[in-house]
Amino acid sequence: MKRAINWTIAILSLSIAGILTFGTNVAQIWTVLAVLFAVVHIGLALWSEREVQERVNVVDPVLPVTTLTEVVLLGEDDSWLASWNIYGKNGIVIGRDVGENNVTINLNDSTYASMIDVEHAVLNYSGNNWYIEDISEKNGVSIQKRDGKKYKLSYGKPCKLEKGDVIYVALTRLQIL
């Protein structure tokens, strides 16, 4: 829009300069001012055109298909009940927020909240991969891989996560997307 306005002003200014030069006996100062005004607006139009071109050439980073960006709380019917963005984070605590702790994924309102420890599991990002680690002393963490196999995590031993994996925090299901 700015570019179009600047081009219009520049063309009108050049037209006025031409009329002043060839059609009247007005002082040359007005002609010079009209030409300078036109030149300024031509410069502004070209500058804004270059700015638009630079914006067009900027490419948004495209995330690889394998990049994990979200954790979704699944309902009994596999519906999405809640989600948490994990892109750009390094560590995430899964548990129940009881005021004194700081969990990223708060499962306090989930169906099986009574089976979830205050700090039940952690997700850590390392070497371009996400890992989950069970830090629960009671109800544990399991992973169901995309191939359908389910694995119980050993306490304190991290497991690499992949897109589509389902994490069982006690009986609560979280899917990694």
Short mmCIF file of N, CA and C in Angstrom, two decimals:
data_model
loop_
_atom_site.label_atom_id
_atom_site.label_comp_id
_atom_site.label_asym_id
_atom_site.label_seq_id
_atom_site.Cartn_x
_atom_site.Cartn_y
_atom_site.Cartn_z
N MET A 1 0.82 -1.19 0.00
CA MET A 1 0.00 0.00 0.00
C MET A 1 0.86 1.25 0.00
N LYS A 2 1.88 1.30 0.90
CA LYS A 2 2.78 2.45 0.95
C LYS A 2 3.48 2.65 -0.38
N ARG A 3 3.89 1.54 -0.97
CA ARG A 3 4.60 1.59 -2.24
C ARG A 3 3.72 2.22 -3.32
N ALA A 4 2.46 1.84 -3.40
CA ALA A 4 1.54 2.38 -4.40
C ALA A 4 1.32 3.88 -4.17
N ILE A 5 1.19 4.28 -2.90
CA ILE A 5 1.00 5.70 -2.59
C ILE A 5 2.23 6.50 -3.00
N ASN A 6 3.41 5.98 -2.68
CA ASN A 6 4.65 6.69 -3.05
C ASN A 6 4.79 6.81 -4.56
N TRP A 7 4.47 5.76 -5.31
CA TRP A 7 4.54 5.84 -6.77
C TRP A 7 3.53 6.86 -7.30
N THR A 8 2.33 6.90 -6.74
CA THR A 8 1.31 7.87 -7.17
C THR A 8 1.77 9.30 -6.91
N ILE A 9 2.30 9.54 -5.71
CA ILE A 9 2.80 10.89 -5.38
C ILE A 9 3.95 11.27 -6.30
N ALA A 10 4.85 10.33 -6.58
CA ALA A 10 5.99 10.62 -7.46
C ALA A 10 5.51 10.98 -8.86
N ILE A 11 4.55 10.26 -9.40
CA ILE A 11 4.04 10.54 -10.75
C ILE A 11 3.32 11.89 -10.78
N LEU A 12 2.51 12.15 -9.76
CA LEU A 12 1.83 13.45 -9.69
C LEU A 12 2.83 14.59 -9.58
N SER A 13 3.87 14.41 -8.79
CA SER A 13 4.89 15.45 -8.62
C SER A 13 5.61 15.72 -9.93
N LEU A 14 5.95 14.67 -10.66
CA LEU A 14 6.60 14.86 -11.96
C LEU A 14 5.66 15.54 -12.95
N SER A 15 4.38 15.21 -12.88
CA SER A 15 3.40 15.87 -13.76
C SER A 15 3.31 17.35 -13.45
N ILE A 16 3.26 17.69 -12.16
CA ILE A 16 3.21 19.09 -11.76
C ILE A 16 4.48 19.82 -12.19
N ALA A 17 5.63 19.15 -12.05
CA ALA A 17 6.90 19.77 -12.47
C ALA A 17 6.87 20.04 -13.98
N GLY A 18 6.34 19.10 -14.76
CA GLY A 18 6.25 19.29 -16.21
C GLY A 18 5.33 20.44 -16.56
N ILE A 19 4.20 20.53 -15.88
CA ILE A 19 3.26 21.63 -16.14
C ILE A 19 3.89 22.97 -15.78
N LEU A 20 4.57 23.01 -14.63
CA LEU A 20 5.22 24.25 -14.20
C LEU A 20 6.33 24.67 -15.15
N THR A 21 7.04 23.70 -15.68
CA THR A 21 8.17 24.01 -16.56
C THR A 21 7.68 24.47 -17.94
N PHE A 22 6.75 23.76 -18.51
CA PHE A 22 6.37 24.04 -19.89
C PHE A 22 5.07 24.81 -20.05
N GLY A 23 4.25 24.87 -19.05
CA GLY A 23 2.94 25.48 -19.23
C GLY A 23 2.76 26.82 -18.58
N THR A 24 3.67 27.25 -17.72
CA THR A 24 3.48 28.52 -17.02
C THR A 24 4.79 29.27 -16.92
N ASN A 25 4.71 30.47 -16.41
CA ASN A 25 5.90 31.29 -16.18
C ASN A 25 6.20 31.38 -14.68
N VAL A 26 5.93 30.31 -13.96
CA VAL A 26 6.17 30.28 -12.52
C VAL A 26 7.67 30.16 -12.28
N ALA A 27 8.12 30.65 -11.18
CA ALA A 27 9.54 30.62 -10.84
C ALA A 27 10.08 29.20 -10.88
N GLN A 28 11.34 29.09 -11.26
CA GLN A 28 11.97 27.78 -11.37
C GLN A 28 12.07 27.05 -10.03
N ILE A 29 12.05 27.75 -8.94
CA ILE A 29 12.16 27.10 -7.63
C ILE A 29 11.04 26.10 -7.40
N TRP A 30 9.83 26.43 -7.86
CA TRP A 30 8.70 25.53 -7.69
C TRP A 30 8.87 24.26 -8.53
N THR A 31 9.42 24.41 -9.70
CA THR A 31 9.68 23.26 -10.56
C THR A 31 10.72 22.34 -9.90
N VAL A 32 11.78 22.94 -9.40
CA VAL A 32 12.83 22.17 -8.74
C VAL A 32 12.28 21.45 -7.52
N LEU A 33 11.45 22.13 -6.73
CA LEU A 33 10.85 21.50 -5.55
C LEU A 33 9.94 20.33 -5.94
N ALA A 34 9.17 20.48 -7.01
CA ALA A 34 8.30 19.40 -7.46
C ALA A 34 9.12 18.20 -7.91
N VAL A 35 10.24 18.46 -8.61
CA VAL A 35 11.11 17.36 -9.06
C VAL A 35 11.75 16.68 -7.85
N LEU A 36 12.24 17.45 -6.88
CA LEU A 36 12.83 16.86 -5.67
C LEU A 36 11.80 16.02 -4.91
N PHE A 37 10.58 16.54 -4.79
CA PHE A 37 9.51 15.81 -4.13
C PHE A 37 9.26 14.48 -4.84
N ALA A 38 9.26 14.50 -6.17
CA ALA A 38 9.06 13.28 -6.95
C ALA A 38 10.20 12.30 -6.73
N VAL A 39 11.44 12.80 -6.73
CA VAL A 39 12.60 11.94 -6.55
C VAL A 39 12.56 11.27 -5.18
N VAL A 40 12.19 12.01 -4.15
CA VAL A 40 12.10 11.45 -2.80
C VAL A 40 11.08 10.31 -2.77
N HIS A 41 9.92 10.52 -3.39
CA HIS A 41 8.88 9.49 -3.35
C HIS A 41 9.22 8.30 -4.26
N ILE A 42 9.96 8.53 -5.32
CA ILE A 42 10.44 7.40 -6.13
C ILE A 42 11.40 6.56 -5.28
N GLY A 43 12.29 7.23 -4.54
CA GLY A 43 13.21 6.52 -3.65
C GLY A 43 12.47 5.73 -2.58
N LEU A 44 11.44 6.34 -1.97
CA LEU A 44 10.65 5.64 -0.96
C LEU A 44 9.93 4.43 -1.56
N ALA A 45 9.40 4.60 -2.76
CA ALA A 45 8.70 3.48 -3.42
C ALA A 45 9.66 2.35 -3.71
N LEU A 46 10.85 2.67 -4.21
CA LEU A 46 11.85 1.63 -4.51
C LEU A 46 12.33 0.96 -3.23
N TRP A 47 12.51 1.75 -2.17
CA TRP A 47 12.96 1.20 -0.90
C TRP A 47 11.92 0.24 -0.33
N SER A 48 10.64 0.63 -0.36
CA SER A 48 9.60 -0.25 0.18
C SER A 48 9.43 -1.49 -0.70
N GLU A 49 9.70 -1.36 -2.00
CA GLU A 49 9.64 -2.52 -2.88
C GLU A 49 10.75 -3.51 -2.52
N ARG A 50 11.96 -2.97 -2.24
CA ARG A 50 13.07 -3.83 -1.84
C ARG A 50 12.77 -4.51 -0.50
N GLU A 51 12.16 -3.77 0.41
CA GLU A 51 11.80 -4.31 1.71
C GLU A 51 10.79 -5.47 1.56
N VAL A 52 9.82 -5.30 0.68
CA VAL A 52 8.84 -6.35 0.42
C VAL A 52 9.54 -7.57 -0.16
N GLN A 53 10.46 -7.34 -1.09
CA GLN A 53 11.17 -8.45 -1.73
C GLN A 53 12.01 -9.21 -0.70
N GLU A 54 12.64 -8.48 0.24
CA GLU A 54 13.43 -9.14 1.28
C GLU A 54 12.54 -10.00 2.17
N ARG A 55 11.32 -9.51 2.50
CA ARG A 55 10.40 -10.29 3.31
C ARG A 55 9.95 -11.54 2.59
N VAL A 56 9.77 -11.43 1.28
CA VAL A 56 9.35 -12.59 0.49
C VAL A 56 10.45 -13.65 0.48
N ASN A 57 11.71 -13.21 0.48
CA ASN A 57 12.83 -14.14 0.40
C ASN A 57 13.16 -14.81 1.73
N VAL A 58 12.59 -14.30 2.83
CA VAL A 58 12.83 -14.91 4.14
C VAL A 58 12.03 -16.20 4.21
N VAL A 59 12.70 -17.27 4.54
CA VAL A 59 12.06 -18.58 4.60
C VAL A 59 11.89 -18.95 6.06
N ASP A 60 10.66 -19.28 6.45
CA ASP A 60 10.41 -19.75 7.80
C ASP A 60 11.06 -21.12 7.95
N PRO A 61 11.68 -21.35 9.10
CA PRO A 61 12.29 -22.66 9.28
C PRO A 61 11.22 -23.75 9.27
N VAL A 62 11.48 -24.79 8.52
CA VAL A 62 10.55 -25.91 8.45
C VAL A 62 11.08 -27.00 9.37
N LEU A 63 10.22 -27.40 10.29
CA LEU A 63 10.63 -28.43 11.24
C LEU A 63 10.68 -29.79 10.56
N PRO A 64 11.70 -30.56 10.85
CA PRO A 64 11.72 -31.92 10.31
C PRO A 64 10.50 -32.70 10.80
N VAL A 65 10.05 -33.64 10.02
CA VAL A 65 8.87 -34.44 10.35
C VAL A 65 9.03 -35.13 11.69
N THR A 66 10.25 -35.45 12.07
CA THR A 66 10.49 -36.19 13.31
C THR A 66 10.54 -35.30 14.55
N THR A 67 10.49 -33.97 14.38
CA THR A 67 10.58 -33.07 15.52
C THR A 67 9.34 -33.18 16.39
N LEU A 68 9.55 -33.42 17.66
CA LEU A 68 8.45 -33.51 18.62
C LEU A 68 8.12 -32.12 19.12
N THR A 69 6.85 -31.74 19.04
CA THR A 69 6.48 -30.37 19.40
C THR A 69 5.36 -30.28 20.41
N GLU A 70 4.66 -31.39 20.68
CA GLU A 70 3.48 -31.28 21.51
C GLU A 70 3.22 -32.58 22.28
N VAL A 71 2.67 -32.41 23.48
CA VAL A 71 2.21 -33.54 24.28
C VAL A 71 0.71 -33.34 24.46
N VAL A 72 -0.06 -34.40 24.19
CA VAL A 72 -1.53 -34.32 24.22
C VAL A 72 -2.06 -35.30 25.26
N LEU A 73 -2.96 -34.82 26.10
CA LEU A 73 -3.66 -35.68 27.05
C LEU A 73 -4.82 -36.34 26.32
N LEU A 74 -4.84 -37.68 26.32
CA LEU A 74 -5.88 -38.42 25.61
C LEU A 74 -6.99 -38.85 26.57
N GLY A 75 -8.22 -38.76 26.09
CA GLY A 75 -9.36 -39.25 26.85
C GLY A 75 -9.55 -40.74 26.61
N GLU A 76 -10.55 -41.31 27.25
CA GLU A 76 -10.84 -42.74 27.11
C GLU A 76 -11.13 -43.12 25.66
N ASP A 77 -11.74 -42.18 24.90
CA ASP A 77 -12.10 -42.43 23.50
C ASP A 77 -11.05 -41.87 22.53
N ASP A 78 -9.84 -41.65 23.00
CA ASP A 78 -8.72 -41.09 22.23
C ASP A 78 -8.92 -39.63 21.81
N SER A 79 -9.91 -38.96 22.40
CA SER A 79 -10.09 -37.53 22.11
C SER A 79 -9.00 -36.74 22.84
N TRP A 80 -8.71 -35.55 22.34
CA TRP A 80 -7.70 -34.68 22.94
C TRP A 80 -8.36 -33.85 24.03
N LEU A 81 -7.91 -34.01 25.25
CA LEU A 81 -8.48 -33.27 26.37
C LEU A 81 -7.68 -32.00 26.69
N ALA A 82 -6.39 -32.06 26.47
CA ALA A 82 -5.51 -30.91 26.72
C ALA A 82 -4.23 -31.13 25.93
N SER A 83 -3.47 -30.06 25.73
CA SER A 83 -2.18 -30.21 25.04
C SER A 83 -1.18 -29.21 25.59
N TRP A 84 0.09 -29.55 25.46
CA TRP A 84 1.19 -28.71 25.93
C TRP A 84 2.23 -28.63 24.83
N ASN A 85 2.66 -27.43 24.53
CA ASN A 85 3.70 -27.20 23.52
C ASN A 85 5.07 -27.45 24.17
N ILE A 86 5.87 -28.30 23.56
CA ILE A 86 7.19 -28.59 24.11
C ILE A 86 8.31 -28.08 23.21
N TYR A 87 7.96 -27.48 22.06
CA TYR A 87 8.97 -27.01 21.13
C TYR A 87 9.80 -25.89 21.77
N GLY A 88 11.10 -26.03 21.68
CA GLY A 88 12.01 -25.01 22.21
C GLY A 88 12.31 -25.15 23.69
N LYS A 89 11.75 -26.16 24.34
CA LYS A 89 12.01 -26.36 25.76
C LYS A 89 13.08 -27.43 25.94
N ASN A 90 13.69 -27.46 27.13
CA ASN A 90 14.75 -28.43 27.41
C ASN A 90 14.33 -29.51 28.40
N GLY A 91 13.49 -29.15 29.34
CA GLY A 91 13.07 -30.09 30.35
C GLY A 91 11.64 -29.83 30.77
N ILE A 92 10.91 -30.90 31.01
CA ILE A 92 9.50 -30.79 31.36
C ILE A 92 9.21 -31.77 32.48
N VAL A 93 8.50 -31.30 33.50
CA VAL A 93 8.10 -32.16 34.61
C VAL A 93 6.62 -32.51 34.43
N ILE A 94 6.31 -33.79 34.53
CA ILE A 94 4.93 -34.27 34.46
C ILE A 94 4.51 -34.68 35.86
N GLY A 95 3.37 -34.18 36.30
CA GLY A 95 2.88 -34.54 37.63
C GLY A 95 1.63 -33.78 37.98
N ARG A 96 1.48 -33.51 39.28
CA ARG A 96 0.34 -32.75 39.77
C ARG A 96 0.85 -31.50 40.46
N ASP A 97 0.30 -30.37 40.09
CA ASP A 97 0.71 -29.10 40.69
C ASP A 97 -0.06 -28.92 41.99
N VAL A 98 0.66 -28.95 43.09
CA VAL A 98 0.03 -28.77 44.39
C VAL A 98 0.46 -27.45 45.04
N GLY A 99 0.99 -26.55 44.24
CA GLY A 99 1.34 -25.23 44.73
C GLY A 99 2.79 -25.04 45.07
N GLU A 100 3.42 -26.05 45.66
CA GLU A 100 4.80 -25.89 46.08
C GLU A 100 5.80 -26.39 45.03
N ASN A 101 5.30 -27.14 44.08
CA ASN A 101 6.20 -27.65 43.03
C ASN A 101 5.89 -26.92 41.72
N ASN A 102 6.69 -27.17 40.72
CA ASN A 102 6.52 -26.48 39.44
C ASN A 102 6.50 -27.52 38.33
N VAL A 103 5.31 -28.01 37.98
CA VAL A 103 5.19 -28.98 36.90
C VAL A 103 4.77 -28.26 35.63
N THR A 104 5.29 -28.75 34.51
CA THR A 104 4.92 -28.19 33.21
C THR A 104 3.63 -28.81 32.72
N ILE A 105 3.53 -30.13 32.85
CA ILE A 105 2.33 -30.85 32.43
C ILE A 105 1.59 -31.24 33.70
N ASN A 106 0.56 -30.46 34.01
CA ASN A 106 -0.21 -30.64 35.24
C ASN A 106 -1.37 -31.59 34.97
N LEU A 107 -1.34 -32.75 35.60
CA LEU A 107 -2.40 -33.76 35.43
C LEU A 107 -3.33 -33.82 36.63
N ASN A 108 -3.38 -32.73 37.38
CA ASN A 108 -4.20 -32.66 38.59
C ASN A 108 -5.68 -32.89 38.31
N ASP A 109 -6.16 -32.48 37.13
CA ASP A 109 -7.58 -32.62 36.80
C ASP A 109 -7.88 -33.84 35.95
N SER A 110 -6.90 -34.70 35.75
CA SER A 110 -7.13 -35.89 34.93
C SER A 110 -7.91 -36.93 35.73
N THR A 111 -8.49 -37.88 35.02
CA THR A 111 -9.33 -38.91 35.64
C THR A 111 -8.60 -39.69 36.72
N TYR A 112 -7.35 -40.03 36.46
CA TYR A 112 -6.58 -40.87 37.40
C TYR A 112 -5.56 -40.05 38.19
N ALA A 113 -5.89 -38.81 38.50
CA ALA A 113 -4.96 -37.92 39.20
C ALA A 113 -4.49 -38.48 40.53
N SER A 114 -5.35 -39.23 41.21
CA SER A 114 -4.98 -39.77 42.52
C SER A 114 -3.84 -40.78 42.42
N MET A 115 -3.60 -41.33 41.23
CA MET A 115 -2.51 -42.30 41.03
C MET A 115 -1.22 -41.65 40.55
N ILE A 116 -1.26 -40.33 40.35
CA ILE A 116 -0.09 -39.62 39.80
C ILE A 116 0.63 -38.91 40.93
N ASP A 117 1.94 -39.12 40.97
CA ASP A 117 2.76 -38.45 41.98
C ASP A 117 2.87 -36.95 41.65
N VAL A 118 3.23 -36.19 42.67
CA VAL A 118 3.41 -34.75 42.48
C VAL A 118 4.43 -34.49 41.37
N GLU A 119 5.53 -35.21 41.39
CA GLU A 119 6.50 -35.18 40.29
C GLU A 119 6.68 -36.63 39.85
N HIS A 120 6.03 -37.00 38.75
CA HIS A 120 5.93 -38.39 38.35
C HIS A 120 6.97 -38.78 37.30
N ALA A 121 7.19 -37.90 36.32
CA ALA A 121 8.13 -38.19 35.23
C ALA A 121 8.72 -36.89 34.72
N VAL A 122 9.86 -37.01 34.03
CA VAL A 122 10.46 -35.84 33.39
C VAL A 122 10.75 -36.16 31.94
N LEU A 123 10.58 -35.14 31.11
CA LEU A 123 11.00 -35.19 29.71
C LEU A 123 12.22 -34.31 29.59
N ASN A 124 13.28 -34.83 29.00
CA ASN A 124 14.50 -34.05 28.80
C ASN A 124 14.88 -34.07 27.33
N TYR A 125 15.32 -32.90 26.85
CA TYR A 125 15.75 -32.77 25.46
C TYR A 125 17.27 -32.78 25.42
N SER A 126 17.83 -33.70 24.65
CA SER A 126 19.28 -33.82 24.58
C SER A 126 19.67 -34.42 23.22
N GLY A 127 20.63 -33.81 22.56
CA GLY A 127 21.12 -34.35 21.30
C GLY A 127 20.04 -34.48 20.24
N ASN A 128 19.17 -33.47 20.13
CA ASN A 128 18.07 -33.45 19.15
C ASN A 128 17.01 -34.53 19.39
N ASN A 129 16.95 -35.07 20.58
CA ASN A 129 15.95 -36.08 20.91
C ASN A 129 15.33 -35.78 22.26
N TRP A 130 14.08 -36.21 22.42
CA TRP A 130 13.40 -36.14 23.71
C TRP A 130 13.48 -37.50 24.39
N TYR A 131 13.69 -37.48 25.69
CA TYR A 131 13.74 -38.70 26.50
C TYR A 131 12.78 -38.54 27.66
N ILE A 132 12.20 -39.65 28.08
CA ILE A 132 11.35 -39.64 29.27
C ILE A 132 12.02 -40.48 30.34
N GLU A 133 11.86 -40.04 31.57
CA GLU A 133 12.44 -40.76 32.70
C GLU A 133 11.40 -40.85 33.81
N ASP A 134 11.23 -42.03 34.35
CA ASP A 134 10.30 -42.27 35.45
C ASP A 134 10.96 -41.84 36.75
N ILE A 135 10.34 -40.90 37.45
CA ILE A 135 10.87 -40.50 38.77
C ILE A 135 9.84 -40.77 39.86
N SER A 136 8.84 -41.60 39.51
CA SER A 136 7.77 -41.96 40.45
C SER A 136 8.22 -43.14 41.30
N GLU A 137 7.83 -43.12 42.53
CA GLU A 137 8.18 -44.25 43.39
C GLU A 137 7.03 -45.23 43.52
N LYS A 138 5.83 -44.86 43.01
CA LYS A 138 4.66 -45.72 43.20
C LYS A 138 4.16 -46.34 41.91
N ASN A 139 3.58 -45.56 41.03
CA ASN A 139 2.77 -46.10 39.95
C ASN A 139 3.44 -46.19 38.59
N GLY A 140 4.65 -45.72 38.48
CA GLY A 140 5.43 -45.94 37.28
C GLY A 140 4.97 -45.25 36.00
N VAL A 141 5.77 -45.50 34.97
CA VAL A 141 5.55 -44.94 33.64
C VAL A 141 5.78 -46.04 32.62
N SER A 142 4.90 -46.11 31.64
CA SER A 142 5.05 -47.05 30.52
C SER A 142 4.99 -46.28 29.22
N ILE A 143 5.55 -46.89 28.17
CA ILE A 143 5.52 -46.29 26.83
C ILE A 143 4.94 -47.31 25.88
N GLN A 144 4.00 -46.86 25.07
CA GLN A 144 3.50 -47.70 23.97
C GLN A 144 4.03 -47.09 22.68
N LYS A 145 4.88 -47.86 22.00
CA LYS A 145 5.48 -47.40 20.76
C LYS A 145 4.48 -47.50 19.62
N ARG A 146 4.83 -46.90 18.49
CA ARG A 146 3.92 -46.89 17.33
C ARG A 146 3.60 -48.29 16.83
N ASP A 147 4.51 -49.23 17.07
CA ASP A 147 4.25 -50.60 16.61
C ASP A 147 3.28 -51.35 17.53
N GLY A 148 2.79 -50.68 18.58
CA GLY A 148 1.81 -51.29 19.48
C GLY A 148 2.41 -51.93 20.71
N LYS A 149 3.73 -52.12 20.75
CA LYS A 149 4.36 -52.75 21.92
C LYS A 149 4.44 -51.75 23.07
N LYS A 150 4.21 -52.28 24.26
CA LYS A 150 4.22 -51.45 25.46
C LYS A 150 5.38 -51.86 26.35
N TYR A 151 6.10 -50.85 26.89
CA TYR A 151 7.29 -51.09 27.72
C TYR A 151 7.16 -50.33 29.03
N LYS A 152 7.46 -50.99 30.13
CA LYS A 152 7.49 -50.33 31.42
C LYS A 152 8.89 -49.78 31.64
N LEU A 153 8.97 -48.51 32.00
CA LEU A 153 10.26 -47.89 32.23
C LEU A 153 10.82 -48.29 33.58
N SER A 154 12.11 -48.46 33.63
CA SER A 154 12.79 -48.70 34.90
C SER A 154 13.02 -47.35 35.56
N TYR A 155 12.87 -47.32 36.87
CA TYR A 155 13.04 -46.08 37.63
C TYR A 155 14.41 -45.46 37.34
N GLY A 156 14.40 -44.19 36.92
CA GLY A 156 15.64 -43.46 36.71
C GLY A 156 16.38 -43.77 35.41
N LYS A 157 15.79 -44.58 34.52
CA LYS A 157 16.46 -44.90 33.25
C LYS A 157 15.68 -44.26 32.10
N PRO A 158 16.31 -43.32 31.38
CA PRO A 158 15.60 -42.60 30.31
C PRO A 158 15.30 -43.50 29.11
N CYS A 159 14.21 -43.14 28.42
CA CYS A 159 13.79 -43.86 27.21
C CYS A 159 13.55 -42.81 26.11
N LYS A 160 14.11 -43.05 24.94
CA LYS A 160 13.96 -42.11 23.82
C LYS A 160 12.52 -42.13 23.32
N LEU A 161 11.98 -40.92 23.06
CA LEU A 161 10.62 -40.78 22.57
C LEU A 161 10.61 -40.53 21.06
N GLU A 162 9.56 -41.02 20.43
CA GLU A 162 9.36 -40.79 19.00
C GLU A 162 7.94 -40.29 18.77
N LYS A 163 7.75 -39.61 17.66
CA LYS A 163 6.43 -39.09 17.31
C LYS A 163 5.41 -40.23 17.29
N GLY A 164 4.29 -40.03 17.97
CA GLY A 164 3.23 -41.04 18.01
C GLY A 164 3.27 -41.91 19.25
N ASP A 165 4.38 -41.89 20.00
CA ASP A 165 4.45 -42.70 21.22
C ASP A 165 3.38 -42.25 22.21
N VAL A 166 2.85 -43.22 22.97
CA VAL A 166 1.88 -42.90 24.02
C VAL A 166 2.55 -43.20 25.36
N ILE A 167 2.55 -42.19 26.21
CA ILE A 167 3.13 -42.32 27.55
C ILE A 167 1.99 -42.62 28.52
N TYR A 168 2.16 -43.64 29.34
CA TYR A 168 1.20 -43.96 30.39
C TYR A 168 1.81 -43.49 31.70
N VAL A 169 1.23 -42.44 32.27
CA VAL A 169 1.62 -41.96 33.58
C VAL A 169 0.55 -42.50 34.52
N ALA A 170 0.92 -43.55 35.26
CA ALA A 170 -0.08 -44.37 35.96
C ALA A 170 -1.05 -44.87 34.88
N LEU A 171 -2.34 -44.49 34.92
CA LEU A 171 -3.28 -44.92 33.88
C LEU A 171 -3.65 -43.77 32.92
N THR A 172 -3.04 -42.62 33.12
CA THR A 172 -3.30 -41.45 32.27
C THR A 172 -2.43 -41.55 31.02
N ARG A 173 -3.05 -41.29 29.84
CA ARG A 173 -2.32 -41.43 28.58
C ARG A 173 -1.98 -40.05 27.98
N LEU A 174 -0.71 -39.91 27.61
CA LEU A 174 -0.22 -38.71 26.93
C LEU A 174 0.41 -39.15 25.62
N GLN A 175 0.04 -38.50 24.53
CA GLN A 175 0.63 -38.85 23.24
C GLN A 175 1.61 -37.76 22.83
N ILE A 176 2.73 -38.21 22.24
CA ILE A 176 3.78 -37.31 21.78
C ILE A 176 3.55 -37.04 20.30
N LEU A 177 3.46 -35.78 19.94
CA LEU A 177 3.28 -35.38 18.53
C LEU A 177 4.41 -34.48 18.09
#
